[in-house]
């Protein structure tokens, strides 16, 4: 009766091992020479090949021990010298010198030679058998370019036996961690909606398994991140600067701003365009000329959109002496024609010491030529200066006056075509253009032009003067 029970127990163990895909393993240490720590428990295999094959089938690497032939103690497999005893049996030595002595003695007694076997040779043999028997998986995606839509993962499975189950899961996952909670799919594809690594699992009537992973990186459904700040904390005259920093996984293709609290839909056909950053240091993108809420809009090249608002406070009303009787084509810097604050681009001091203000440099030379005035000192505003707008005057002889190339336009950025800076690099940075898109204009050319072109001017010149 006891013998029958033992045989029955052995049969049950073997059946369970087969059904769980571990047909090479058994729990009976007496029949095996490889000890493996599997899921925290000790199991035994009949040989190293079987243990390695099972690892490949499960997609894991485990701690493996074998018995030292000399001491009969369990030692790590990766540290021993393996001697091939015959086609079915290997023996293991913790010390290589002991293996050499055994081989020498065996040869003297049996007049035949034993050979050492490299662990890598056994590994290669197991991999070759596994590759022949386990399912083959090939994965590819329906889209490789950046997209805001879901991505389909196409799965091609080939095998000598029928594949009875296909599953997928998010993350890099070995075969032994797949369970009934993972998604089963019957078609040759599945769809994912976010970036990440995905693993496909397949198993053929024989219990052989295969996993393969693919990483998706081209799904972008996230809106750009907009950060707004105001470097000037004190009360300022005329204006404040709003610094804009926009980040996104994909390239920003459009940035706009508007006065007031606006939503994304507003910027479909409205708003003022912000020039593209030319370098990391260039951050001052918007010049606010009045207090209130400002909205910045950003859109990446995939069409993801975002808006961010910031409230400006502390701009004091700007007052300078204004001209009367002179009507200019363009009379202010900003794009808000209803703004009460006027900012003048040029000023001059006459022979009597009086200061005259002009909306642009051309107006100053117009008045000098057409009215016979003699301005002893002429100044223009340095658009790149950090000083308050009331104090950033530079001598016209020292200013670098720039204009856009013929293929470009200043409309929508500053409202006219000439700008004044201390150097060409400052001009390019401030205007949000590359150096190639701005060119210096000679002062003598401006003077000659104003002598012959009087567009937009009325020569009935009167001025409220500031006493010297």
Coordinates of C-alpha atoms in Angstrom, one line a residue:
X1 CA 0.0 0.0 0.0
X2 CA 2.8 2.4 0.9
X3 CA 4.6 1.7 -2.4
X4 CA 1.4 2.4 -4.3
X5 CA 1.0 5.8 -2.5
X6 CA 4.6 6.7 -3.4
X7 CA 4.1 5.9 -7.0
X8 CA 0.9 7.9 -7.0
X9 CA 2.6 10.9 -5.4
X10 CA 5.4 10.8 -8.0
X11 CA 2.9 10.7 -10.9
X12 CA 0.9 13.6 -9.5
X13 CA 4.1 15.7 -9.1
X14 CA 5.1 15.0 -12.7
X15 CA 1.6 15.8 -14.1
X16 CA 1.4 19.1 -12.2
X17 CA 4.9 20.0 -13.4
X18 CA 3.8 19.4 -17.0
X19 CA 0.6 21.4 -16.8
X20 CA 2.4 24.4 -15.3
X21 CA 4.9 24.5 -18.1
X22 CA 7.7 23.2 -16.0
X23 CA 7.9 19.8 -17.5
X24 CA 11.6 19.6 -16.9
X25 CA 11.4 20.0 -13.1
X26 CA 10.5 17.8 -10.2
X27 CA 10.3 18.3 -6.5
X28 CA 12.3 15.1 -5.7
X29 CA 15.8 16.1 -4.8
X30 CA 17.0 12.5 -5.0
X31 CA 16.4 12.4 -8.8
X32 CA 18.2 15.7 -9.6
X33 CA 21.5 17.5 -9.3
X34 CA 20.5 21.2 -9.8
X35 CA 18.9 23.2 -7.0
X36 CA 17.0 26.4 -8.0
X37 CA 15.4 29.1 -5.9
X38 CA 12.0 29.7 -7.6
X39 CA 9.6 32.2 -6.3
X40 CA 11.2 31.9 -2.8
X41 CA 11.0 28.1 -2.8
X42 CA 13.6 25.5 -3.5
X43 CA 12.9 23.2 -6.5
X44 CA 15.1 20.7 -8.3
X45 CA 15.9 19.9 -11.9
X46 CA 17.4 16.8 -13.3
X47 CA 20.2 18.7 -15.1
X48 CA 21.5 22.2 -15.8
X49 CA 20.1 22.2 -19.3
X50 CA 16.5 21.7 -18.0
X51 CA 16.9 24.5 -15.5
X52 CA 18.2 26.9 -18.1
X53 CA 15.5 26.0 -20.6
X54 CA 12.8 26.6 -17.9
X55 CA 14.3 30.1 -17.2
X56 CA 14.1 30.9 -20.9
X57 CA 10.6 29.8 -21.0
X58 CA 9.6 31.9 -18.1
X59 CA 11.7 34.9 -19.1
X60 CA 13.6 35.1 -15.8
X61 CA 17.0 34.4 -14.3
X62 CA 17.2 32.5 -11.0
X63 CA 19.8 31.5 -8.4
X64 CA 21.1 28.0 -9.3
X65 CA 23.2 25.6 -7.2
X66 CA 24.9 22.3 -7.9
X67 CA 26.6 19.8 -5.6
X68 CA 30.4 19.9 -5.4
X69 CA 31.5 16.4 -6.3
X70 CA 34.3 16.5 -3.6
X71 CA 32.4 17.9 -0.6
X72 CA 28.8 17.1 -1.6
X73 CA 27.8 20.6 -0.7
X74 CA 25.6 22.9 -2.7
X75 CA 27.6 25.6 -4.4
X76 CA 26.7 28.4 -7.0
X77 CA 26.5 27.0 -10.5
X78 CA 28.2 30.1 -12.0
X79 CA 31.4 29.5 -9.9
X80 CA 32.1 25.8 -10.6
X81 CA 34.1 23.8 -13.1
X82 CA 31.9 21.4 -15.1
X83 CA 33.2 18.0 -16.2
X84 CA 31.2 16.0 -18.7
X85 CA 31.0 12.4 -17.4
X86 CA 28.9 11.0 -20.2
X87 CA 26.1 12.0 -22.6
X88 CA 23.6 12.2 -19.7
X89 CA 25.7 13.2 -16.7
X90 CA 27.8 16.2 -15.6
X91 CA 29.7 16.5 -12.3
X92 CA 30.7 19.8 -10.7
X93 CA 33.8 21.0 -8.8
X94 CA 34.0 24.1 -6.6
X95 CA 37.8 24.2 -7.3
X96 CA 39.3 23.7 -10.8
X97 CA 42.3 21.9 -9.4
X98 CA 40.0 19.2 -8.0
X99 CA 38.4 18.8 -11.4
X100 CA 41.9 18.5 -13.0
X101 CA 42.9 15.8 -10.5
X102 CA 39.7 13.9 -11.0
X103 CA 40.2 13.9 -14.8
X104 CA 43.8 12.8 -14.4
X105 CA 42.8 9.9 -12.1
X106 CA 39.9 8.9 -14.3
X107 CA 42.2 8.7 -17.3
X108 CA 44.7 6.6 -15.6
X109 CA 42.1 4.1 -14.3
X110 CA 39.9 3.9 -17.4
X111 CA 42.4 4.7 -20.2
X112 CA 40.0 7.4 -21.5
X113 CA 39.7 11.2 -21.3
X114 CA 37.0 13.3 -19.7
X115 CA 36.4 16.8 -20.9
X116 CA 35.5 20.0 -19.2
X117 CA 32.3 21.8 -20.4
X118 CA 31.9 25.5 -20.4
X119 CA 28.7 26.9 -18.8
X120 CA 28.2 29.1 -21.8
X121 CA 28.1 26.0 -24.1
X122 CA 25.2 24.6 -22.1
X123 CA 23.5 28.0 -22.2
X124 CA 23.8 28.2 -26.0
X125 CA 22.4 24.7 -26.4
X126 CA 19.4 25.5 -24.2
X127 CA 18.8 28.8 -26.2
X128 CA 19.0 26.9 -29.5
X129 CA 16.4 24.4 -28.4
X130 CA 14.1 27.1 -26.9
X131 CA 14.2 29.2 -30.1
X132 CA 13.1 26.2 -32.1
X133 CA 10.3 25.2 -29.8
X134 CA 8.9 28.4 -28.3
X135 CA 6.5 30.8 -30.3
X136 CA 8.2 33.5 -32.3
X137 CA 6.9 37.1 -31.8
X138 CA 7.3 40.2 -34.0
X139 CA 5.9 43.5 -32.9
X140 CA 5.5 46.8 -34.8
X141 CA 3.4 49.9 -34.5
X142 CA 1.0 51.5 -36.9
X143 CA 2.5 55.0 -36.4
X144 CA 6.1 56.0 -35.7
X145 CA 5.7 59.8 -36.1
X146 CA 4.4 62.0 -33.2
X147 CA 0.6 61.7 -32.9
X148 CA -2.2 62.8 -30.6
X149 CA -4.2 59.6 -31.4
X150 CA -4.0 56.0 -30.1
X151 CA -1.4 53.7 -31.6
X152 CA -2.0 50.1 -32.8
X153 CA 0.6 47.4 -32.0
X154 CA 0.6 44.8 -34.6
X155 CA 1.6 41.2 -33.5
X156 CA 2.9 38.5 -35.7
X157 CA 3.0 35.0 -34.0
X158 CA 4.6 32.0 -35.7
X159 CA 5.0 28.5 -34.1
X160 CA 5.3 24.8 -35.0
X161 CA 2.4 24.1 -32.6
X162 CA -0.9 25.9 -32.1
X163 CA -0.7 29.0 -29.9
X164 CA -3.5 28.6 -27.3
X165 CA -3.2 32.0 -25.6
X166 CA -2.1 35.6 -26.4
X167 CA -2.0 38.4 -23.8
X168 CA -0.5 41.9 -23.4
X169 CA 0.3 44.0 -20.4
X170 CA 1.8 47.4 -19.8
X171 CA 5.4 47.4 -18.6
X172 CA 8.4 45.0 -19.2
X173 CA 7.0 41.8 -17.8
X174 CA 8.5 38.3 -17.8
X175 CA 6.4 35.3 -18.8
X176 CA 6.0 33.9 -15.2
X177 CA 4.3 37.1 -14.1
X178 CA 1.5 36.9 -16.7
X179 CA -1.8 35.9 -15.2
X180 CA -5.5 35.8 -15.9
X181 CA -5.8 39.5 -15.0
X182 CA -3.7 40.5 -18.1
X183 CA -5.6 41.4 -21.3
X184 CA -6.3 38.6 -23.7
X185 CA -6.5 39.4 -27.4
X186 CA -7.5 37.1 -30.3
X187 CA -6.7 39.4 -33.2
X188 CA -3.2 40.1 -34.4
X189 CA -3.2 43.6 -32.9
X190 CA -4.1 45.7 -29.9
X191 CA -4.4 49.5 -29.2
X192 CA -2.7 51.6 -26.6
X193 CA -3.5 55.2 -25.7
X194 CA -0.3 56.3 -23.9
X195 CA 3.4 56.1 -24.1
X196 CA 5.3 53.3 -22.3
X197 CA 6.7 49.8 -22.6
X198 CA 4.2 47.0 -23.5
X199 CA 4.8 43.2 -23.3
X200 CA 3.1 40.5 -25.4
X201 CA 2.9 36.9 -24.1
X202 CA 2.2 33.8 -26.1
X203 CA 2.0 30.0 -25.1
X204 CA 1.8 26.4 -28.0
X205 CA 0.1 23.2 -26.8
X206 CA 3.4 22.0 -25.4
X207 CA 3.5 24.7 -22.7
X208 CA 6.4 26.7 -24.3
X209 CA 6.1 30.4 -23.7
X210 CA 7.5 33.6 -25.3
X211 CA 7.4 37.3 -24.4
X212 CA 8.5 40.3 -26.3
X213 CA 8.3 44.0 -25.4
X214 CA 7.9 47.2 -27.4
X215 CA 8.3 50.8 -26.3
X216 CA 5.9 53.5 -27.5
X217 CA 7.2 57.1 -27.4
X218 CA 5.3 59.0 -30.1
X219 CA 1.9 59.6 -28.4
X220 CA 1.6 63.2 -27.2
X221 CA -1.7 64.3 -25.9
X222 CA -0.3 66.8 -23.3
X223 CA -0.8 70.5 -23.7
X224 CA 2.3 72.8 -23.6
X225 CA 3.3 74.2 -20.2
X226 CA 3.4 78.0 -20.0
X227 CA 5.2 79.8 -17.3
X228 CA 4.8 83.6 -17.0
X229 CA 6.7 86.0 -14.7
X230 CA 7.2 89.7 -14.2
X231 CA 10.8 90.7 -13.4
X232 CA 9.9 94.3 -12.4
X233 CA 8.2 94.2 -9.0
X234 CA 8.2 98.0 -8.4
X235 CA 6.0 100.7 -10.0
X236 CA 7.2 101.5 -13.5
X237 CA 6.4 104.2 -15.9
X238 CA 5.0 103.3 -19.3
X239 CA 5.4 99.5 -19.4
X240 CA 6.4 96.2 -17.8
X241 CA 7.9 93.1 -19.4
X242 CA 6.2 89.7 -19.2
X243 CA 8.7 86.9 -19.4
X244 CA 7.3 83.8 -21.2
X245 CA 8.7 80.3 -20.9
X246 CA 6.9 77.5 -22.9
X247 CA 7.9 73.9 -22.8
X248 CA 6.5 70.8 -24.5
X249 CA 7.6 67.3 -25.6
X250 CA 7.2 68.5 -29.2
X251 CA 8.1 71.7 -30.9
X252 CA 6.0 74.8 -30.2
X253 CA 4.6 76.0 -33.5
X254 CA 2.5 78.9 -32.5
X255 CA 2.5 81.4 -29.6
X256 CA 0.2 84.4 -29.2
X257 CA -0.9 86.8 -26.5
X258 CA -3.9 89.1 -25.9
X259 CA -5.0 91.7 -23.4
X260 CA -7.7 90.3 -21.2
X261 CA -8.7 86.8 -19.9
X262 CA -9.1 84.7 -23.0
X263 CA -9.7 81.0 -23.7
X264 CA -8.1 78.7 -26.3
X265 CA -10.9 79.3 -28.8
X266 CA -10.2 83.0 -28.8
X267 CA -6.8 82.5 -30.4
X268 CA -8.1 80.5 -33.4
X269 CA -8.2 83.8 -35.4
X270 CA -7.3 86.4 -32.9
X271 CA -4.3 87.5 -30.7
X272 CA -0.9 88.9 -31.4
X273 CA 1.9 86.5 -32.5
X274 CA 4.9 86.1 -30.3
X275 CA 8.2 85.7 -32.2
X276 CA 10.2 82.5 -31.8
X277 CA 13.0 82.4 -29.2
X278 CA 16.4 82.6 -30.8
X279 CA 18.5 81.7 -27.7
X280 CA 18.1 80.6 -24.1
X281 CA 18.7 84.1 -22.7
X282 CA 15.9 85.7 -24.7
X283 CA 12.9 85.7 -22.4
X284 CA 11.3 89.1 -22.6
X285 CA 8.5 88.4 -25.1
X286 CA 5.7 90.8 -24.2
X287 CA 5.7 94.5 -23.4
X288 CA 2.6 95.4 -21.3
X289 CA 1.6 99.0 -21.7
X290 CA -1.3 99.0 -19.3
X291 CA -2.4 97.2 -16.1
X292 CA -4.8 94.3 -16.3
X293 CA -4.9 90.6 -17.2
X294 CA -2.8 89.2 -20.1
X295 CA -3.3 85.8 -21.7
X296 CA -0.6 83.8 -23.4
X297 CA -1.5 81.0 -25.8
X298 CA 0.8 78.2 -27.0
X299 CA 0.2 75.4 -29.5
X300 CA 2.6 72.5 -30.3
X301 CA 3.1 71.0 -33.7
X302 CA 0.6 68.3 -33.0
X303 CA -2.1 70.8 -32.2
X304 CA -2.2 70.5 -28.4
X305 CA -3.1 73.9 -27.0
X306 CA -2.9 75.8 -23.7
X307 CA -3.5 79.2 -22.3
X308 CA -2.1 80.9 -19.1
X309 CA -3.0 84.3 -17.6
X310 CA -1.0 86.8 -15.6
X311 CA -2.2 90.1 -14.0
X312 CA -0.1 93.2 -14.4
X313 CA -0.2 96.0 -11.8
X314 CA 2.0 98.9 -11.1
X315 CA 2.3 100.6 -14.4
X316 CA 2.0 104.4 -13.8
X317 CA 0.5 106.7 -16.4
X318 CA 3.2 108.0 -18.7
X319 CA 3.3 111.8 -19.6
X320 CA 5.5 113.5 -22.1
X321 CA 5.0 116.7 -24.0
X322 CA 3.1 115.8 -27.2
X323 CA 3.2 117.5 -30.6
X324 CA 0.2 119.2 -32.1
X325 CA -0.5 119.8 -35.7
X326 CA 1.5 116.8 -36.8
X327 CA -0.2 113.7 -38.0
X328 CA 1.9 110.6 -38.4
X329 CA 1.1 107.4 -40.2
X330 CA 2.1 105.4 -37.1
X331 CA 2.0 107.2 -33.8
X332 CA 2.6 104.7 -31.0
X333 CA 4.7 101.5 -30.3
X334 CA 2.0 99.2 -29.1
X335 CA -0.8 97.5 -31.0
X336 CA -3.6 98.8 -28.8
X337 CA -4.8 102.0 -30.5
X338 CA -7.0 102.7 -27.5
X339 CA -4.1 102.8 -25.1
X340 CA -3.9 106.2 -23.3
X341 CA -0.1 106.0 -22.9
X342 CA 2.0 107.4 -25.7
X343 CA 5.6 106.3 -26.1
X344 CA 7.9 108.4 -28.3
X345 CA 10.8 106.9 -30.2
X346 CA 12.9 110.0 -30.7
X347 CA 13.6 113.3 -29.1
X348 CA 15.8 116.4 -30.0
X349 CA 17.0 119.5 -28.3
X350 CA 17.0 122.7 -30.2
X351 CA 19.4 125.7 -30.1
X352 CA 17.4 127.3 -27.4
X353 CA 17.6 124.3 -25.2
X354 CA 14.0 123.1 -25.6
X355 CA 13.2 119.4 -25.9
X356 CA 11.0 118.1 -28.7
X357 CA 9.5 114.6 -28.8
X358 CA 8.7 112.5 -31.9
X359 CA 6.9 109.2 -32.5
X360 CA 9.8 108.0 -34.7
X361 CA 13.2 109.0 -36.0
X362 CA 11.8 109.9 -39.4
X363 CA 9.5 112.5 -37.9
X364 CA 12.4 114.2 -36.2
X365 CA 14.3 114.6 -39.4
X366 CA 11.2 115.6 -41.3
X367 CA 10.7 118.5 -38.9
X368 CA 14.3 119.5 -39.0
X369 CA 14.4 119.7 -42.8
X370 CA 10.9 121.1 -43.5
X371 CA 10.7 123.7 -40.8
X372 CA 14.3 124.9 -40.8
X373 CA 14.9 123.8 -37.3
X374 CA 18.4 123.2 -36.0
X375 CA 18.5 120.4 -33.5
X376 CA 21.8 120.4 -31.6
X377 CA 21.3 116.9 -30.0
X378 CA 19.2 114.0 -31.3
X379 CA 18.3 110.9 -29.4
X380 CA 16.4 107.6 -30.0
X381 CA 15.2 105.0 -27.5
X382 CA 17.3 101.9 -26.9
X383 CA 14.7 99.1 -27.2
X384 CA 17.0 96.6 -25.7
X385 CA 17.8 98.6 -22.6
X386 CA 16.7 97.4 -19.1
X387 CA 16.4 101.0 -17.8
X388 CA 12.8 102.4 -17.4
X389 CA 11.4 103.7 -20.7
X390 CA 11.7 107.3 -19.6
X391 CA 15.5 107.1 -19.3
X392 CA 16.7 104.8 -22.1
X393 CA 17.8 107.4 -24.6
X394 CA 20.9 107.0 -26.7
X395 CA 22.6 109.4 -29.1
X396 CA 21.6 108.8 -32.7
X397 CA 25.3 108.8 -33.7
X398 CA 25.9 105.8 -31.3
X399 CA 22.7 103.9 -32.0
X400 CA 22.5 100.9 -34.3
X401 CA 19.4 101.5 -36.3
X402 CA 18.0 98.2 -37.8
X403 CA 15.3 97.2 -40.2
X404 CA 13.8 94.0 -41.4
X405 CA 14.9 92.4 -44.6
X406 CA 12.6 93.0 -47.5
X407 CA 11.1 89.5 -47.1
X408 CA 10.1 90.3 -43.5
X409 CA 7.8 92.8 -41.9
X410 CA 7.7 94.5 -38.5
X411 CA 3.9 94.9 -38.6
X412 CA 2.4 93.2 -35.6
X413 CA 5.6 93.3 -33.5
X414 CA 6.4 97.0 -32.9
X415 CA 4.2 98.9 -35.4
X416 CA 6.9 100.4 -37.6
X417 CA 10.1 99.4 -39.5
X418 CA 13.0 101.0 -37.7
X419 CA 14.4 100.0 -34.3
X420 CA 17.3 101.3 -32.3
X421 CA 19.8 99.3 -30.2
X422 CA 23.3 99.4 -28.9
X423 CA 24.4 96.5 -31.1
X424 CA 23.1 94.1 -33.7
X425 CA 22.9 91.1 -31.4
X426 CA 20.7 93.0 -29.0
X427 CA 18.4 93.9 -31.9
X428 CA 18.1 90.3 -33.0
X429 CA 17.4 89.0 -29.5
X430 CA 14.9 91.6 -28.6
X431 CA 12.9 91.3 -31.8
X432 CA 12.9 87.5 -31.6
X433 CA 14.6 87.2 -35.0
X434 CA 17.9 85.8 -36.1
X435 CA 20.7 88.2 -37.1
X436 CA 20.1 87.3 -40.7
X437 CA 16.6 88.8 -40.6
X438 CA 17.7 92.3 -39.3
X439 CA 20.1 94.6 -41.1
X440 CA 21.6 97.9 -40.0
X441 CA 20.4 101.1 -41.8
X442 CA 22.8 103.9 -42.3
X443 CA 21.8 107.1 -40.6
X444 CA 22.6 109.2 -43.8
X445 CA 20.1 107.0 -45.7
X446 CA 17.4 107.9 -43.2
X447 CA 18.2 111.6 -43.4
X448 CA 18.0 111.5 -47.2
X449 CA 14.8 109.6 -47.2
X450 CA 13.1 112.1 -45.0
X451 CA 14.0 115.0 -47.3
X452 CA 12.1 113.5 -50.2
X453 CA 9.4 111.4 -48.7
X454 CA 6.7 113.3 -46.7
X455 CA 4.1 110.6 -46.4
X456 CA 1.8 111.0 -43.5
X457 CA 3.3 114.4 -42.4
X458 CA 1.6 117.8 -41.9
X459 CA 4.1 120.6 -41.9
X460 CA 2.0 122.9 -39.7
X461 CA 4.5 122.2 -36.9
X462 CA 3.7 123.3 -33.4
X463 CA 5.1 121.9 -30.2
X464 CA 4.7 122.2 -26.5
X465 CA 8.2 122.7 -25.3
X466 CA 9.9 121.7 -22.2
X467 CA 12.1 124.4 -20.8
X468 CA 15.8 123.7 -20.6

